[in-house]
Coordinates of C-alpha atoms and ligand atoms in Angstrom, one line a residue:
X1 CA 5.0 68.4 -49.3
X2 CA 7.5 67.2 -52.0
X3 CA 9.8 64.8 -50.8
X4 CA 12.6 65.3 -52.8
X5 CA 13.4 69.0 -54.2
X6 CA 16.3 69.4 -56.4
X7 CA 18.1 72.8 -57.2
X8 CA 20.2 74.0 -60.1
X9 CA 22.1 77.0 -58.6
X10 CA 22.4 79.2 -61.3
X11 CA 23.0 83.2 -61.6
X12 CA 26.2 83.4 -59.3
X13 CA 28.3 84.9 -62.2
X14 CA 25.6 87.4 -63.1
X15 CA 25.0 88.0 -59.4
X16 CA 28.8 89.1 -59.0
X17 CA 28.9 91.2 -62.3
X18 CA 26.1 93.3 -61.5
X19 CA 27.9 94.4 -58.2
X20 CA 31.2 94.8 -60.0
X21 CA 32.8 91.8 -58.3
X22 CA 34.7 88.7 -59.7
X23 CA 32.4 85.7 -60.5
X24 CA 34.2 83.7 -57.7
X25 CA 32.6 86.0 -55.1
X26 CA 29.5 85.0 -56.7
X27 CA 30.1 81.3 -56.3
X28 CA 31.1 82.0 -52.6
X29 CA 28.1 83.8 -52.0
X30 CA 26.1 80.8 -53.8
X31 CA 27.7 78.4 -51.6
X32 CA 26.2 80.5 -48.5
X33 CA 23.0 80.5 -50.0
X34 CA 23.2 76.6 -50.6
X35 CA 23.9 76.2 -46.8
X36 CA 20.8 78.2 -45.9
X37 CA 18.4 76.8 -48.0
X38 CA 19.5 73.0 -47.3
X39 CA 19.2 74.0 -43.6
X40 CA 15.6 75.5 -44.2
X41 CA 14.4 72.7 -46.5
X42 CA 15.5 70.5 -43.5
X43 CA 13.4 72.5 -40.8
X44 CA 10.5 72.5 -43.2
X45 CA 10.3 68.5 -43.2
X46 CA 11.6 67.9 -46.8
X47 CA 13.4 64.5 -46.8
X48 CA 15.6 64.8 -49.7
X49 CA 17.4 67.7 -51.3
X50 CA 19.9 67.5 -54.5
X51 CA 21.9 70.6 -55.4
X52 CA 23.8 71.0 -58.8
X53 CA 27.4 72.1 -57.7
X54 CA 29.5 71.3 -60.6
X55 CA 28.4 69.6 -63.9
X56 CA 30.7 67.3 -66.3
X57 CA 30.5 70.4 -68.7
X58 CA 31.8 72.9 -65.8
X59 CA 35.4 71.6 -66.4
X60 CA 35.4 73.9 -69.5
X61 CA 35.3 77.1 -67.5
X62 CA 38.5 79.2 -67.0
X63 CA 40.9 77.3 -64.7
X64 CA 40.9 79.9 -62.2
X65 CA 37.2 79.8 -62.0
X66 CA 37.4 75.8 -61.8
X67 CA 40.0 76.2 -59.1
X68 CA 37.8 78.4 -56.9
X69 CA 34.8 76.0 -57.0
X70 CA 37.0 73.2 -56.0
X71 CA 38.3 75.2 -53.2
X72 CA 34.6 76.1 -52.1
X73 CA 33.8 72.4 -52.6
X74 CA 36.9 71.4 -50.6
X75 CA 36.3 73.8 -47.6
X76 CA 32.6 72.3 -47.5
X77 CA 33.8 68.7 -47.4
X78 CA 35.8 69.7 -44.1
X79 CA 32.9 71.4 -42.7
X80 CA 30.5 68.6 -43.7
X81 CA 31.7 66.3 -40.7
X82 CA 29.1 68.4 -38.8
X83 CA 26.3 67.5 -40.9
X84 CA 27.0 63.8 -40.2
X85 CA 26.5 64.9 -36.4
X86 CA 23.5 66.5 -37.6
X87 CA 21.8 63.2 -38.6
X88 CA 22.0 64.2 -42.1
X89 CA 22.6 61.4 -44.9
X90 CA 25.1 63.0 -47.3
X91 CA 25.6 61.6 -50.8
X92 CA 27.8 62.7 -53.6
X93 CA 26.5 62.3 -57.0
X94 CA 28.8 61.9 -60.0
X95 CA 32.1 60.3 -61.2
X96 CA 34.1 61.1 -58.0
X97 CA 37.4 59.3 -59.7
X98 CA 38.3 62.7 -61.3
X99 CA 39.1 64.3 -58.1
X100 CA 42.1 64.4 -56.3
X101 CA 42.4 61.4 -54.0
X102 CA 42.2 63.0 -50.9
X103 CA 38.9 64.7 -51.9
X104 CA 37.3 61.5 -53.3
X105 CA 38.1 59.6 -50.1
X106 CA 36.6 62.2 -48.1
X107 CA 33.5 62.1 -50.0
X108 CA 33.2 58.2 -49.8
X109 CA 33.9 58.5 -46.1
X110 CA 31.2 61.0 -45.4
X111 CA 28.9 58.9 -47.2
X112 CA 29.6 55.8 -45.3
X113 CA 29.5 57.5 -41.9
X114 CA 26.2 59.1 -42.6
X115 CA 24.6 56.4 -44.2
X116 CA 22.6 55.5 -41.4
X117 CA 20.7 58.9 -40.9
X118 CA 17.5 58.6 -43.0
X119 CA 15.2 61.6 -41.9
X120 CA 17.2 64.0 -44.3
X121 CA 19.4 63.3 -47.0
X122 CA 21.4 66.0 -48.9
X123 CA 22.7 64.9 -52.3
X124 CA 25.4 67.0 -53.9
X125 CA 26.0 66.8 -57.6
X126 CA 29.6 66.9 -58.4
X127 CA 31.3 66.2 -61.9
X128 CA 27.6 65.1 -62.5
X129 CA 25.8 64.8 -65.9
X130 CA 22.4 63.3 -66.4
X131 CA 23.5 61.7 -69.5
X132 CA 26.6 60.5 -68.0
X133 CA 24.6 59.2 -65.1
X134 CA 22.2 57.1 -67.4
X135 CA 25.3 55.8 -69.4
X136 CA 27.2 54.5 -66.5
X137 CA 24.1 52.7 -65.3
X138 CA 23.7 51.3 -69.1
X139 CA 27.5 50.3 -69.0
X140 CA 26.8 48.5 -65.7
X141 CA 23.9 46.9 -66.6
X142 CA 25.3 45.4 -69.9
X143 CA 28.3 44.1 -67.9
X144 CA 25.9 42.2 -65.6
X145 CA 24.3 40.6 -68.6
X146 CA 27.6 39.8 -70.3
X147 CA 28.9 38.3 -67.1
X148 CA 25.4 36.4 -67.0
X149 CA 24.7 37.6 -63.4
X150 CA 21.4 38.8 -64.8
X151 CA 19.3 38.4 -67.9
X152 CA 18.4 41.6 -70.2
X153 CA 14.6 40.9 -69.2
X154 CA 15.3 41.7 -65.4
X155 CA 16.4 45.2 -66.5
X156 CA 13.3 47.1 -65.5
X157 CA 12.8 50.7 -64.4
X158 CA 13.2 49.8 -60.7
X159 CA 16.4 47.6 -61.4
X160 CA 17.9 50.3 -63.5
X161 CA 17.3 53.4 -61.2
X162 CA 19.3 51.1 -58.7
X163 CA 22.1 51.7 -61.0
X164 CA 21.9 55.3 -61.1
X165 CA 24.0 57.6 -59.0
X166 CA 21.0 58.5 -57.3
X167 CA 19.9 54.8 -56.3
X168 CA 19.5 55.9 -52.8
X169 CA 17.0 58.8 -53.3
X170 CA 13.3 58.7 -54.9
X171 CA 12.6 60.7 -58.1
X172 CA 12.5 64.4 -58.0
X173 CA 9.1 66.0 -57.1
X174 CA 10.0 69.6 -57.6
X175 CA 12.9 71.1 -59.3
X176 CA 13.8 74.7 -58.9
X177 CA 15.8 76.7 -61.3
X178 CA 16.3 80.3 -60.5
X179 CA 18.6 82.5 -62.7
X180 CA 16.2 83.0 -65.4
X181 CA 17.0 79.9 -67.9
X182 CA 14.2 77.5 -68.6
X183 CA 16.2 74.3 -69.1
X184 CA 17.6 71.3 -67.4
X185 CA 21.0 71.6 -68.1
X186 CA 21.6 67.8 -68.2
X187 CA 20.7 67.6 -64.5
X188 CA 18.9 64.5 -63.1
X189 CA 17.4 63.5 -66.6
X190 CA 16.1 60.1 -65.6
X191 CA 14.9 61.5 -62.2
X192 CA 13.1 64.4 -63.2
X193 CA 10.8 62.5 -65.5
X194 CA 7.6 63.6 -63.6
X195 CA 9.0 66.4 -61.7
X196 CA 7.4 69.6 -61.4
X197 CA 9.5 72.4 -62.9
X198 CA 9.8 75.6 -61.0
X199 CA 11.8 78.7 -62.7
X200 CA 12.4 82.0 -61.2
X201 CA 14.4 85.1 -62.4
X202 CA 16.1 85.5 -59.1
X203 CA 19.6 84.9 -59.3
X204 CA 20.7 81.9 -56.8
X205 CA 22.9 84.0 -54.6
X206 CA 19.7 86.1 -53.7
X207 CA 17.4 83.1 -53.5
X208 CA 15.7 83.2 -49.8
X209 CA 13.7 81.2 -47.8
X210 CA 10.4 83.0 -49.0
X211 CA 11.5 82.3 -52.4
X212 CA 11.6 78.5 -51.4
X213 CA 8.2 78.9 -50.0
X214 CA 7.1 80.1 -53.2
X215 CA 8.2 77.0 -55.0
X216 CA 6.8 74.8 -52.7
X217 CA 3.3 76.7 -52.8
X218 CA 3.6 76.4 -56.5
X219 CA 4.2 72.8 -56.4
X220 CA 1.1 72.3 -53.7
X221 CA -1.0 73.8 -56.5
X222 CA -0.1 71.4 -59.0
X223 CA -2.2 68.3 -60.1
X224 CA 0.4 65.6 -60.6
X225 CA -1.2 62.8 -62.9
X226 CA 1.8 60.7 -63.9
X227 CA 0.3 60.1 -67.2
X228 CA -3.2 59.2 -65.9
X229 CA -6.3 60.9 -66.2
X230 CA -7.8 63.6 -63.8
X231 CA -8.8 61.5 -60.5
Ligands
LIG1 C1 26.1 78.3 -62.1 O1 25.8 79.7 -61.9 C2 26.7 77.9 -60.8 C3 27.9 77.1 -60.8 C4 28.4 76.5 -62.1 C5 28.3 76.5 -59.7 C6 27.3 76.6 -58.4 C7 28.3 76.3 -57.0 C8 28.1 77.0 -56.1 C9 26.5 77.6 -56.0 C10 29.1 76.9 -54.9 C11 28.8 75.5 -54.5 C12 29.4 75.3 -53.1 C13 29.4 74.5 -52.4 C14 30.0 74.4 -50.9 C15 28.8 73.1 -52.7 P1 26.8 80.5 -63.2 O2 28.2 80.9 -62.6 O3 26.9 79.8 -64.4 O4 25.9 81.7 -63.1 P2 25.7 82.9 -64.4 O5 25.0 82.1 -65.5 O6 25.3 83.8 -64.1 O7 27.2 83.0 -65.1

């Protein structure tokens, strides 16, 4: 089984359009799928799941859509208290400082309270960009060198990975992108270096447990060589 599965939840807007509904209804349905698939992955014994909920570029969307996404996200933060009770570690990837204080405090609080759980970790990428992640880590590494806390030669892969937003989770084994596009869209660029990529035309709100099983089966059929030769 993959240890870490990441999801790009794409296709909410098209799902809604096909039904003559507003894009925001698509996002709401996408939120339901997120809850269902996260729970199912946990039941399947996956240790780490990461979902791309909002990118650093998504602020460019119409205000009405951004507001609707923030509302969904805020509702989830209220409900997420129960995930702590369910022994789920919650992590929020991305620059939290852009959110209203109440929201960012809630994220930090949920992270702190759930830090003790290690069987299942759910990461939600919000205001996240893969390039931004690498840049903020590089800036912190530069500062550590400037302050003479470390020397540049100490910056190896392990050290650098420890400065990324994902410091507490291993690299991605399987990346699942429904919605028909075949690209990473600035998601977990460093962490997907050796990920198996699974693309599907199904729109995220329709993504089912069966589709998840299919993606995992695809992964199990892959021969992962990590740059080495056939074993
Ligand atoms: C991309 O699909 C999706 C997003 C930018 C938002 C994803 C957010 C959710 C699924 C809701 C998350 C909710 C919680 C509770 C975390 P798109 O709208 O770009 O789809 P399109 O390509 O069909 O327009």
